[in-house]
Amino acid sequence: MPKKIEGKAPAILFLCGHAKTAKSYPVYQKICIDLVKNGFVVLAIDPLGQGERFQYWDPESKTEIVRWGTTTHSYVGFQCSLIGDNVARYFIWDGIRGVDYLISRKEVDEERIGATGSSGGGTQTSYMMVADPRIKAAVPCCFLTSIDMLIKTIGPQDAEQNVFGAIKAGINHDDYITVFAPKPVLIAAAAYDFFPIEGVLQTFERARRIYRLYDAEEKVALRIGKHGHGYSDELREAAVNWFKVHLKNEPADFKTSEIEVEPEESLNVTDSGQIIGELPEAKTVFDLNLEHWKEKKPSRPVIEDEEELRQYVSKIRSELKTLLNIDEVEKPIYPRVIRRRKLGDLEVEKIFFFSEPDIAVTAIMIYGENADDESPPIIALFENGTNDIAAESSLIREFTAKGSKVLVLDVRGIGGVKTRVLNPYGTEFELVYTAYLLGTSLVGMRTFDVLRGIEYLRSREDVDFSKLQIYAKGQSAIYGLFATVLNPNVKQITLEDMLYSYENLIKTKLYKRRGLKEADNASNFERMLINGILEHFDIVDLLPSLHGREYKFINLRNAKQEVASRDEIEEGWIRIIDENYPILGDVRKNIVLQ
């Protein structure tokens, strides 16, 4: 606060970007100090996962368990999305409570509240411009661009920066500005930012047209610093002057200079440097998400007879199709067998077809000399598609020895159609969250590809389609399960190393983000993200759809990617089946834990 305040002063909510020390970060201290020297009361708050608010902290060893910042945000954000929430709700609530605190101070004029922040703080500022009408002026810095330019360049960022269905709903970055109109907003940007400046220019022009309708074009402005990402001296000076003009009615005559900042530890609120260090039982977002899910958790029916089963299966298929955004597709498939060759005693066909317009999938059909036109077809779904054929050769030979024809299928982005590296967060991360912005899921898209693979096999005259089987492993097992639920033509399914419960994922504070293959940056639970799935059902609730078919689960996995214990399966599956789905009988015979 300024040392001398006459009457009530305007105030600024400062929202920290992705700096580990958050409010103590020297760059952020400088803008706060400059604002105070110009007569503003400033409240700087640590975002969750930064500063003194690490969500995963060991007070004994005083070390992070999950890395701070964007890693924490996406780690817990994934769990929030599974119940249909977004971790952004907690950032926004913090901001709203920050304004509540400011206006509780006798020194603050509640009619003159501004907000600013850079990077992740720019995201929070943009959200606050929409969420809290008490914000009267704003300077979002180094975040705003446009979604189309974002997708074309760096791609989606960490979880709180991605709004489910934004593209489908037509929400773009200029909407954060135009909803704020005609209140004054300065878009602060960096010419050489990884948030593309081309998108900033688009957003500014769109926003300016809206402000023109209010006869307030002078209240929206753009300042571009000739530098990279960050709240530079140039942008700092512009922000202070913007608030001087619009919250104090003073001329924009401030010139910044070198500022002496405080030692970072001197700004700590806690003795230990972490809230969890002071209050080990303090609730984190993990705890709050779990509490919120318990409020939203759907009830389960009891299915005791065939009619109740028929109605339930029809309902669950309809819900799953809607959740995965899968439409009925009757368009024919025009497959190309681009190569046939003999490998020892095996015949191999290389195949590709378009699953939907512009989406190519690839496959390899493998069968032995004992195969004929009545051979049962098997769709094999491996973690890395056809790239895993060598590693899974023993299993494939086991199938072909029995006369089966094995179609190793590459769903989009995997194997022969593997997507190039796109994003520092990982390619699968980008694909997952681009789908999320579209209001759908990568799981849904890949499940659709499996359904099209089934249609491909139906078109072949050299297999007995009535004996169709699926074998799926690891992360791909979930695609196989969903496709089987949706398509009753699958007569037999074997799923290995599959997650047994989404509920287990949100109940496990330290789940294992990486997959079973540690070297594969793409193998993580995020590729299994389906927004709001737990508002509808969990995996166990799909088992009635398999009733009457042959199915086997081998080494079901928990959220730590360990083979689930028998106690976990008894509690997470058997108890539920006994209480709600007794028509299924004892399914223990279908579960193999090694």
Coordinates of N, CA and C in Angstrom, one line a residue, residues 275-448:
I275 N 2.0 -23.3 2.7 CA 0.9 -23.5 3.5 C 0.8 -24.9 4.1
I276 N 1.1 -25.9 3.2 CA 1.0 -27.3 3.7 C 2.0 -27.6 4.8
G277 N 3.1 -26.8 4.7 CA 4.1 -26.9 5.8 C 3.6 -26.4 7.2
E278 N 2.7 -25.5 7.1 CA 2.0 -25.0 8.4 C 0.8 -25.8 8.7
L279 N 0.0 -26.1 7.7 CA -1.3 -26.7 7.9 C -1.3 -28.0 7.1
P280 N -0.7 -29.1 7.5 CA -0.7 -30.3 6.7 C -2.0 -30.8 6.3
E281 N -3.1 -30.5 7.1 CA -4.4 -31.0 6.8 C -5.2 -30.0 5.9
A282 N -4.6 -28.9 5.5 CA -5.3 -28.0 4.6 C -5.8 -28.7 3.3
K283 N -7.0 -28.3 2.9 CA -7.5 -28.9 1.7 C -6.8 -28.4 0.4
T284 N -6.5 -29.3 -0.4 CA -5.9 -28.9 -1.7 C -7.0 -29.0 -2.8
V285 N -6.7 -28.7 -4.0 CA -7.7 -28.9 -5.1 C -8.1 -30.3 -5.2
F286 N -7.1 -31.2 -5.0 CA -7.5 -32.7 -5.1 C -8.6 -33.0 -4.1
D287 N -8.5 -32.5 -2.9 CA -9.6 -32.7 -1.9 C -10.9 -32.1 -2.3
L288 N -10.9 -30.8 -2.8 CA -12.1 -30.1 -3.2 C -12.7 -30.8 -4.4
N289 N -11.9 -31.3 -5.3 CA -12.5 -32.0 -6.5 C -13.2 -33.2 -6.1
L290 N -12.6 -34.0 -5.1 CA -13.2 -35.2 -4.6 C -14.5 -34.9 -3.9
E291 N -14.6 -33.8 -3.1 CA -15.8 -33.5 -2.5 C -16.9 -33.1 -3.5
H292 N -16.5 -32.3 -4.5 CA -17.4 -31.9 -5.5 C -18.0 -33.1 -6.3
W293 N -17.1 -34.0 -6.6 CA -17.6 -35.2 -7.3 C -18.6 -36.0 -6.5
K294 N -18.4 -36.1 -5.2 CA -19.4 -36.8 -4.4 C -20.7 -36.2 -4.4
E295 N -20.8 -34.9 -4.6 CA -22.1 -34.2 -4.8 C -22.7 -34.5 -6.1
K296 N -21.9 -34.7 -7.1 CA -22.4 -34.9 -8.5 C -22.5 -36.4 -8.9
K297 N -22.0 -37.3 -8.1 CA -21.9 -38.7 -8.4 C -23.3 -39.3 -8.8
P298 N -23.5 -39.9 -9.9 CA -24.8 -40.4 -10.3 C -25.1 -41.7 -9.5
S299 N -26.4 -42.0 -9.3 CA -26.8 -43.2 -8.7 C -26.8 -44.4 -9.7
R300 N -26.7 -45.6 -9.2 CA -26.7 -46.8 -10.1 C -28.0 -47.5 -9.9
P301 N -28.5 -48.0 -11.0 CA -29.8 -48.8 -10.9 C -29.4 -50.2 -10.4
V302 N -30.4 -51.0 -10.2 CA -30.3 -52.4 -9.9 C -30.9 -53.2 -11.0
I303 N -30.1 -54.1 -11.6 CA -30.5 -54.9 -12.8 C -30.6 -56.3 -12.4
E304 N -31.8 -56.8 -12.4 CA -32.0 -58.2 -11.9 C -32.5 -59.1 -13.0
D305 N -33.2 -58.6 -14.1 CA -33.7 -59.5 -15.1 C -33.3 -59.0 -16.5
E306 N -33.7 -59.8 -17.5 CA -33.3 -59.5 -18.8 C -33.9 -58.2 -19.4
E307 N -35.1 -57.9 -19.0 CA -35.7 -56.7 -19.6 C -35.0 -55.5 -19.0
E308 N -34.7 -55.5 -17.7 CA -34.0 -54.4 -17.1 C -32.6 -54.3 -17.7
L309 N -32.0 -55.4 -18.0 CA -30.7 -55.4 -18.7 C -30.8 -54.8 -20.1
R310 N -31.8 -55.2 -20.8 CA -31.9 -54.7 -22.2 C -32.1 -53.2 -22.2
Q311 N -32.9 -52.7 -21.3 CA -33.2 -51.2 -21.2 C -31.9 -50.5 -20.8
Y312 N -31.2 -51.1 -19.8 CA -29.9 -50.4 -19.3 C -28.9 -50.4 -20.4
V313 N -28.7 -51.5 -21.2 CA -27.7 -51.5 -22.2 C -28.0 -50.5 -23.3
S314 N -29.3 -50.4 -23.7 CA -29.6 -49.4 -24.7 C -29.3 -48.0 -24.2
K315 N -29.6 -47.7 -22.9 CA -29.4 -46.4 -22.4 C -27.9 -46.1 -22.3
I316 N -27.1 -47.1 -21.8 CA -25.6 -46.8 -21.6 C -24.9 -46.7 -23.0
R317 N -25.4 -47.4 -24.0 CA -24.8 -47.2 -25.3 C -25.1 -45.8 -25.9
S318 N -26.3 -45.4 -25.6 CA -26.7 -44.0 -26.1 C -25.9 -43.0 -25.4
E319 N -25.7 -43.1 -24.1 CA -24.9 -42.2 -23.3 C -23.5 -42.2 -23.7
L320 N -22.9 -43.4 -24.0 CA -21.5 -43.5 -24.4 C -21.3 -42.8 -25.7
K321 N -22.2 -43.1 -26.7 CA -22.1 -42.5 -28.0 C -22.1 -40.9 -27.9
T322 N -23.0 -40.4 -27.1 CA -23.1 -39.0 -26.9 C -21.8 -38.4 -26.2
L323 N -21.4 -39.1 -25.2 CA -20.2 -38.7 -24.5 C -18.9 -38.7 -25.4
L324 N -18.8 -39.7 -26.3 CA -17.7 -39.8 -27.2 C -17.9 -39.1 -28.5
N325 N -19.1 -38.4 -28.6 CA -19.4 -37.7 -29.8 C -19.3 -38.5 -31.1
I326 N -19.8 -39.7 -31.0 CA -19.8 -40.6 -32.1 C -21.2 -40.7 -32.8
D327 N -21.2 -40.4 -34.1 CA -22.4 -40.4 -34.9 C -22.4 -41.7 -35.7
E328 N -23.6 -42.2 -36.1 CA -23.7 -43.3 -37.0 C -23.1 -42.9 -38.3
V329 N -22.2 -43.8 -38.8 CA -21.6 -43.5 -40.1 C -21.9 -44.7 -41.0
E330 N -22.6 -44.5 -42.1 CA -22.9 -45.5 -43.1 C -22.1 -45.4 -44.3
K331 N -21.2 -44.4 -44.4 CA -20.4 -44.3 -45.6 C -19.5 -45.5 -45.8
P332 N -19.4 -45.9 -47.0 CA -18.5 -47.1 -47.3 C -17.1 -46.9 -47.1
I333 N -16.4 -47.9 -46.8 CA -14.9 -47.8 -46.6 C -14.3 -48.3 -47.9
Y334 N -13.3 -47.6 -48.4 CA -12.6 -48.0 -49.6 C -11.1 -48.3 -49.2
P335 N -10.9 -49.6 -48.8 CA -9.5 -49.9 -48.3 C -8.6 -50.1 -49.4
R336 N -7.3 -49.8 -49.1 CA -6.2 -50.2 -50.1 C -5.3 -51.1 -49.4
V337 N -5.1 -52.3 -50.1 CA -4.0 -53.2 -49.7 C -2.8 -52.8 -50.5
I338 N -1.9 -52.1 -49.9 CA -0.8 -51.5 -50.7 C 0.4 -52.5 -50.8
R339 N 0.4 -53.6 -50.1 CA 1.5 -54.5 -50.2 C 1.1 -55.8 -49.6
R340 N 1.4 -56.9 -50.3 CA 1.3 -58.3 -49.7 C 2.6 -58.9 -49.8
R341 N 3.0 -59.6 -48.7 CA 4.2 -60.3 -48.7 C 4.2 -61.5 -47.8
K342 N 5.1 -62.4 -48.0 CA 5.2 -63.6 -47.2 C 6.4 -63.5 -46.2
L343 N 6.2 -63.7 -44.9 CA 7.2 -63.7 -44.0 C 7.3 -65.0 -43.3
G344 N 8.2 -65.9 -43.8 CA 8.2 -67.2 -43.3 C 6.9 -68.0 -43.6
D345 N 6.3 -68.4 -42.5 CA 5.0 -69.1 -42.7 C 3.8 -68.2 -42.5
L346 N 4.0 -66.9 -42.5 CA 2.9 -66.0 -42.3 C 2.7 -65.1 -43.6
E347 N 1.4 -64.8 -43.8 CA 1.1 -63.8 -44.9 C 0.8 -62.5 -44.2
V348 N 1.3 -61.4 -44.9 CA 1.2 -60.1 -44.3 C 0.6 -59.2 -45.4
E349 N -0.4 -58.4 -45.0 CA -1.0 -57.4 -45.9 C -0.9 -56.0 -45.2
K350 N -0.4 -55.0 -45.9 CA -0.3 -53.7 -45.4 C -1.5 -52.9 -46.0
I351 N -2.3 -52.3 -45.1 CA -3.6 -51.7 -45.5 C -3.7 -50.3 -45.0
F352 N -4.5 -49.5 -45.8 CA -4.9 -48.2 -45.2 C -6.3 -47.8 -45.7
F353 N -7.0 -47.1 -45.0 CA -8.3 -46.5 -45.4 C -8.6 -45.3 -44.7
F354 N -9.6 -44.5 -45.2 CA -10.0 -43.3 -44.5 C -11.1 -43.6 -43.6
S355 N -10.9 -43.4 -42.3 CA -11.9 -43.6 -41.3 C -13.0 -42.6 -41.4
E356 N -12.7 -41.4 -41.7 CA -13.6 -40.3 -42.0 C -12.9 -39.4 -42.9
P357 N -13.5 -38.4 -43.5 CA -12.8 -37.5 -44.5 C -11.5 -37.0 -43.9
D358 N -10.4 -37.2 -44.6 CA -9.1 -36.7 -44.3 C -8.4 -37.4 -43.2
I359 N -9.0 -38.4 -42.6 CA -8.4 -39.1 -41.5 C -8.0 -40.5 -41.9
A360 N -6.7 -40.7 -42.2 CA -6.2 -42.0 -42.6 C -5.8 -42.9 -41.4
V361 N -6.2 -44.1 -41.4 CA -5.7 -45.1 -40.5 C -5.0 -46.2 -41.2
T362 N -4.1 -46.9 -40.6 CA -3.4 -48.0 -41.2 C -3.5 -49.2 -40.4
A363 N -3.2 -50.4 -41.1 CA -3.4 -51.7 -40.4 C -2.5 -52.7 -41.1
I364 N -2.2 -53.7 -40.4 CA -1.5 -54.9 -41.0 C -2.3 -56.1 -40.6
M365 N -2.6 -56.9 -41.7 CA -3.3 -58.1 -41.5 C -2.3 -59.3 -41.5
I366 N -2.3 -60.1 -40.5 CA -1.3 -61.2 -40.4 C -2.1 -62.5 -40.2
Y367 N -1.7 -63.6 -41.0 CA -2.4 -64.9 -40.9 C -1.4 -66.0 -41.4
G368 N -1.7 -67.2 -40.9 CA -0.9 -68.3 -41.3 C -1.4 -69.1 -42.5
E369 N -0.7 -70.1 -42.8 CA -1.1 -71.0 -43.9 C -2.3 -71.8 -43.6
N370 N -2.7 -71.9 -42.3 CA -3.8 -72.7 -42.0 C -5.1 -71.9 -42.0
A371 N -5.0 -70.6 -42.4 CA -6.2 -69.7 -42.4 C -7.0 -69.9 -43.7
D372 N -8.3 -69.7 -43.6 CA -9.2 -69.8 -44.8 C -10.3 -68.8 -44.7
D373 N -11.3 -69.0 -45.5 CA -12.4 -68.0 -45.6 C -13.3 -68.0 -44.4
E374 N -13.1 -69.0 -43.5 CA -13.9 -69.1 -42.3 C -13.1 -68.8 -41.1
S375 N -12.0 -68.2 -41.3 CA -11.1 -67.8 -40.1 C -11.8 -66.7 -39.3
P376 N -11.7 -66.9 -37.9 CA -12.2 -65.8 -37.1 C -11.3 -64.6 -37.2
P377 N -11.8 -63.4 -37.3 CA -10.9 -62.2 -37.4 C -10.7 -61.6 -36.0
I378 N -9.5 -61.1 -35.7 CA -9.2 -60.5 -34.5 C -8.6 -59.1 -34.7
I379 N -9.2 -58.1 -34.1 CA -8.6 -56.7 -34.2 C -7.7 -56.6 -33.0
A380 N -6.4 -56.4 -33.2 CA -5.4 -56.2 -32.2 C -5.1 -54.7 -32.0
L381 N -5.3 -54.2 -30.8 CA -5.0 -52.8 -30.5 C -3.9 -52.7 -29.5
F382 N -2.7 -52.3 -30.0 CA -1.5 -52.2 -29.1 C -1.3 -50.7 -28.8
E383 N -0.5 -50.5 -27.7 CA -0.2 -49.1 -27.3 C 0.4 -48.3 -28.5
N384 N 1.3 -48.9 -29.2 CA 1.9 -48.2 -30.3 C 1.5 -48.8 -31.7
G385 N 0.3 -49.4 -31.7 CA -0.2 -49.9 -33.0 C 0.7 -50.9 -33.6
T386 N 0.9 -50.8 -35.0 CA 1.7 -51.7 -35.7 C 3.2 -51.6 -35.4
N387 N 3.6 -50.5 -34.7 CA 5.0 -50.4 -34.3 C 5.3 -51.4 -33.2
D388 N 4.3 -52.0 -32.6 CA 4.5 -53.0 -31.5 C 4.4 -54.5 -32.0
I389 N 4.3 -54.6 -33.3 CA 4.2 -56.0 -33.9 C 5.4 -56.9 -33.5
A390 N 6.6 -56.4 -33.6 CA 7.7 -57.2 -33.2 C 7.7 -57.6 -31.7
A391 N 7.4 -56.6 -30.9 CA 7.3 -56.9 -29.4 C 6.2 -57.8 -29.1
E392 N 5.1 -57.9 -29.9 CA 4.0 -58.7 -29.6 C 3.9 -59.9 -30.5
S393 N 5.1 -60.3 -31.1 CA 5.1 -61.4 -32.1 C 4.6 -62.7 -31.5
S394 N 5.0 -63.0 -30.3 CA 4.6 -64.3 -29.6 C 3.0 -64.4 -29.5
L395 N 2.4 -63.3 -29.1 CA 1.0 -63.2 -29.0 C 0.3 -63.4 -30.3
I396 N 0.8 -62.7 -31.3 CA 0.3 -62.8 -32.7 C 0.4 -64.2 -33.2
R397 N 1.5 -64.8 -33.0 CA 1.7 -66.2 -33.5 C 0.7 -67.2 -32.7
E398 N 0.4 -66.9 -31.5 CA -0.5 -67.7 -30.7 C -1.9 -67.6 -31.4
F399 N -2.3 -66.4 -31.9 CA -3.6 -66.3 -32.6 C -3.6 -67.0 -33.9
T400 N -2.5 -66.7 -34.7 CA -2.5 -67.3 -36.0 C -2.4 -68.8 -36.0
A401 N -1.7 -69.4 -35.0 CA -1.6 -70.8 -34.9 C -3.0 -71.5 -34.7
K402 N -4.0 -70.7 -34.2 CA -5.3 -71.2 -34.1 C -6.2 -70.9 -35.3
G403 N -5.6 -70.4 -36.4 CA -6.3 -70.2 -37.6 C -6.9 -68.8 -37.7
S404 N -6.7 -67.9 -36.8 CA -7.2 -66.6 -36.8 C -6.5 -65.7 -37.8
K405 N -7.2 -64.7 -38.3 CA -6.6 -63.6 -39.0 C -6.5 -62.4 -38.2
V406 N -5.3 -61.8 -37.9 CA -5.2 -60.7 -37.0 C -5.0 -59.4 -37.7
L407 N -5.9 -58.5 -37.4 CA -5.7 -57.1 -38.0 C -5.2 -56.2 -36.9
V408 N -3.9 -55.9 -37.0 CA -3.3 -54.9 -36.1 C -3.6 -53.6 -36.6
L409 N -4.4 -52.8 -35.8 CA -5.0 -51.6 -36.3 C -4.3 -50.4 -35.7
D410 N -4.0 -49.4 -36.5 CA -3.4 -48.1 -36.1 C -4.6 -47.1 -36.1
V411 N -5.1 -46.8 -34.9 CA -6.0 -45.7 -34.8 C -5.3 -44.4 -35.0
R412 N -6.0 -43.3 -35.3 CA -5.3 -42.0 -35.6 C -4.3 -41.6 -34.6
G413 N -3.1 -41.2 -35.2 CA -2.0 -40.7 -34.4 C -1.1 -41.7 -33.8
I414 N -1.3 -43.0 -34.2 CA -0.5 -44.1 -33.6 C 0.0 -45.0 -34.7
G415 N 1.2 -45.6 -34.5 CA 1.8 -46.5 -35.4 C 2.1 -45.9 -36.7
G416 N 1.6 -46.5 -37.8 CA 1.9 -46.0 -39.1 C 1.4 -44.6 -39.4
V417 N 0.5 -44.1 -38.6 CA 0.0 -42.7 -38.7 C 0.3 -41.9 -37.5
K418 N 1.4 -42.3 -36.9 CA 1.9 -41.6 -35.7 C 2.1 -40.1 -36.0
T419 N 1.6 -39.2 -35.1 CA 1.7 -37.8 -35.3 C 3.1 -37.3 -34.9
R420 N 3.6 -36.4 -35.7 CA 5.0 -35.9 -35.3 C 4.9 -35.1 -34.0
V421 N 6.1 -34.8 -33.5 CA 6.2 -34.1 -32.2 C 5.6 -32.7 -32.5
L422 N 4.7 -32.2 -31.6 CA 4.0 -30.9 -31.8 C 4.3 -29.9 -30.7
N423 N 4.5 -30.4 -29.5 CA 4.3 -29.6 -28.4 C 5.3 -30.0 -27.3
P424 N 5.9 -29.0 -26.5 CA 6.8 -29.4 -25.5 C 6.1 -30.2 -24.4
Y425 N 4.8 -30.1 -24.2 CA 4.1 -30.9 -23.3 C 3.9 -32.4 -23.8
G426 N 4.2 -32.6 -25.0 CA 4.0 -34.0 -25.6 C 2.9 -33.9 -26.7
T427 N 3.1 -34.7 -27.7 CA 2.1 -34.7 -28.8 C 0.8 -35.2 -28.4
E428 N 0.7 -36.3 -27.6 CA -0.6 -36.7 -27.1 C -1.3 -35.7 -26.3
F429 N -0.6 -34.9 -25.5 CA -1.2 -33.8 -24.7 C -1.9 -32.8 -25.7
E430 N -1.2 -32.5 -26.8 CA -1.7 -31.5 -27.7 C -3.0 -32.1 -28.4
L431 N -2.9 -33.3 -28.8 CA -4.1 -33.9 -29.5 C -5.3 -34.0 -28.5
V432 N -5.0 -34.4 -27.3 CA -6.0 -34.5 -26.3 C -6.7 -33.2 -26.0
Y433 N -5.9 -32.1 -25.8 CA -6.6 -30.9 -25.5 C -7.1 -30.1 -26.7
T434 N -6.6 -30.4 -27.9 CA -7.2 -29.8 -29.0 C -8.6 -30.4 -29.2
A435 N -8.7 -31.7 -29.0 CA -10.0 -32.4 -29.0 C -10.9 -31.8 -27.9
Y436 N -10.4 -31.6 -26.8 CA -11.1 -31.0 -25.6 C -11.7 -29.6 -26.0
L437 N -10.9 -28.8 -26.7 CA -11.4 -27.5 -27.1 C -12.5 -27.6 -28.1
L438 N -12.5 -28.7 -28.9 CA -13.5 -29.0 -29.9 C -14.8 -29.5 -29.2
G439 N -14.7 -29.8 -27.9 CA -15.9 -30.4 -27.3 C -16.0 -31.9 -27.4
T440 N -14.9 -32.5 -27.7 CA -15.0 -34.0 -27.9 C -13.7 -34.6 -27.2
S441 N -13.3 -35.8 -27.6 CA -12.2 -36.4 -26.9 C -11.4 -37.2 -28.0
L442 N -10.1 -37.3 -27.7 CA -9.2 -38.2 -28.5 C -9.7 -39.6 -28.4
V443 N -10.1 -40.0 -27.2 CA -10.7 -41.3 -26.9 C -11.8 -41.6 -27.8
G444 N -12.7 -40.6 -28.0 CA -13.9 -40.8 -28.8 C -13.5 -41.0 -30.3
M445 N -12.5 -40.2 -30.7 CA -12.1 -40.3 -32.1 C -11.4 -41.6 -32.4
R446 N -10.6 -42.1 -31.5 CA -10.0 -43.4 -31.7 C -10.9 -44.6 -31.5
T447 N -11.9 -44.4 -30.7 CA -12.9 -45.5 -30.6 C -13.7 -45.5 -31.9
F448 N -13.9 -44.4 -32.5 CA -14.6 -44.4 -33.8 C -13.8 -45.1 -34.8

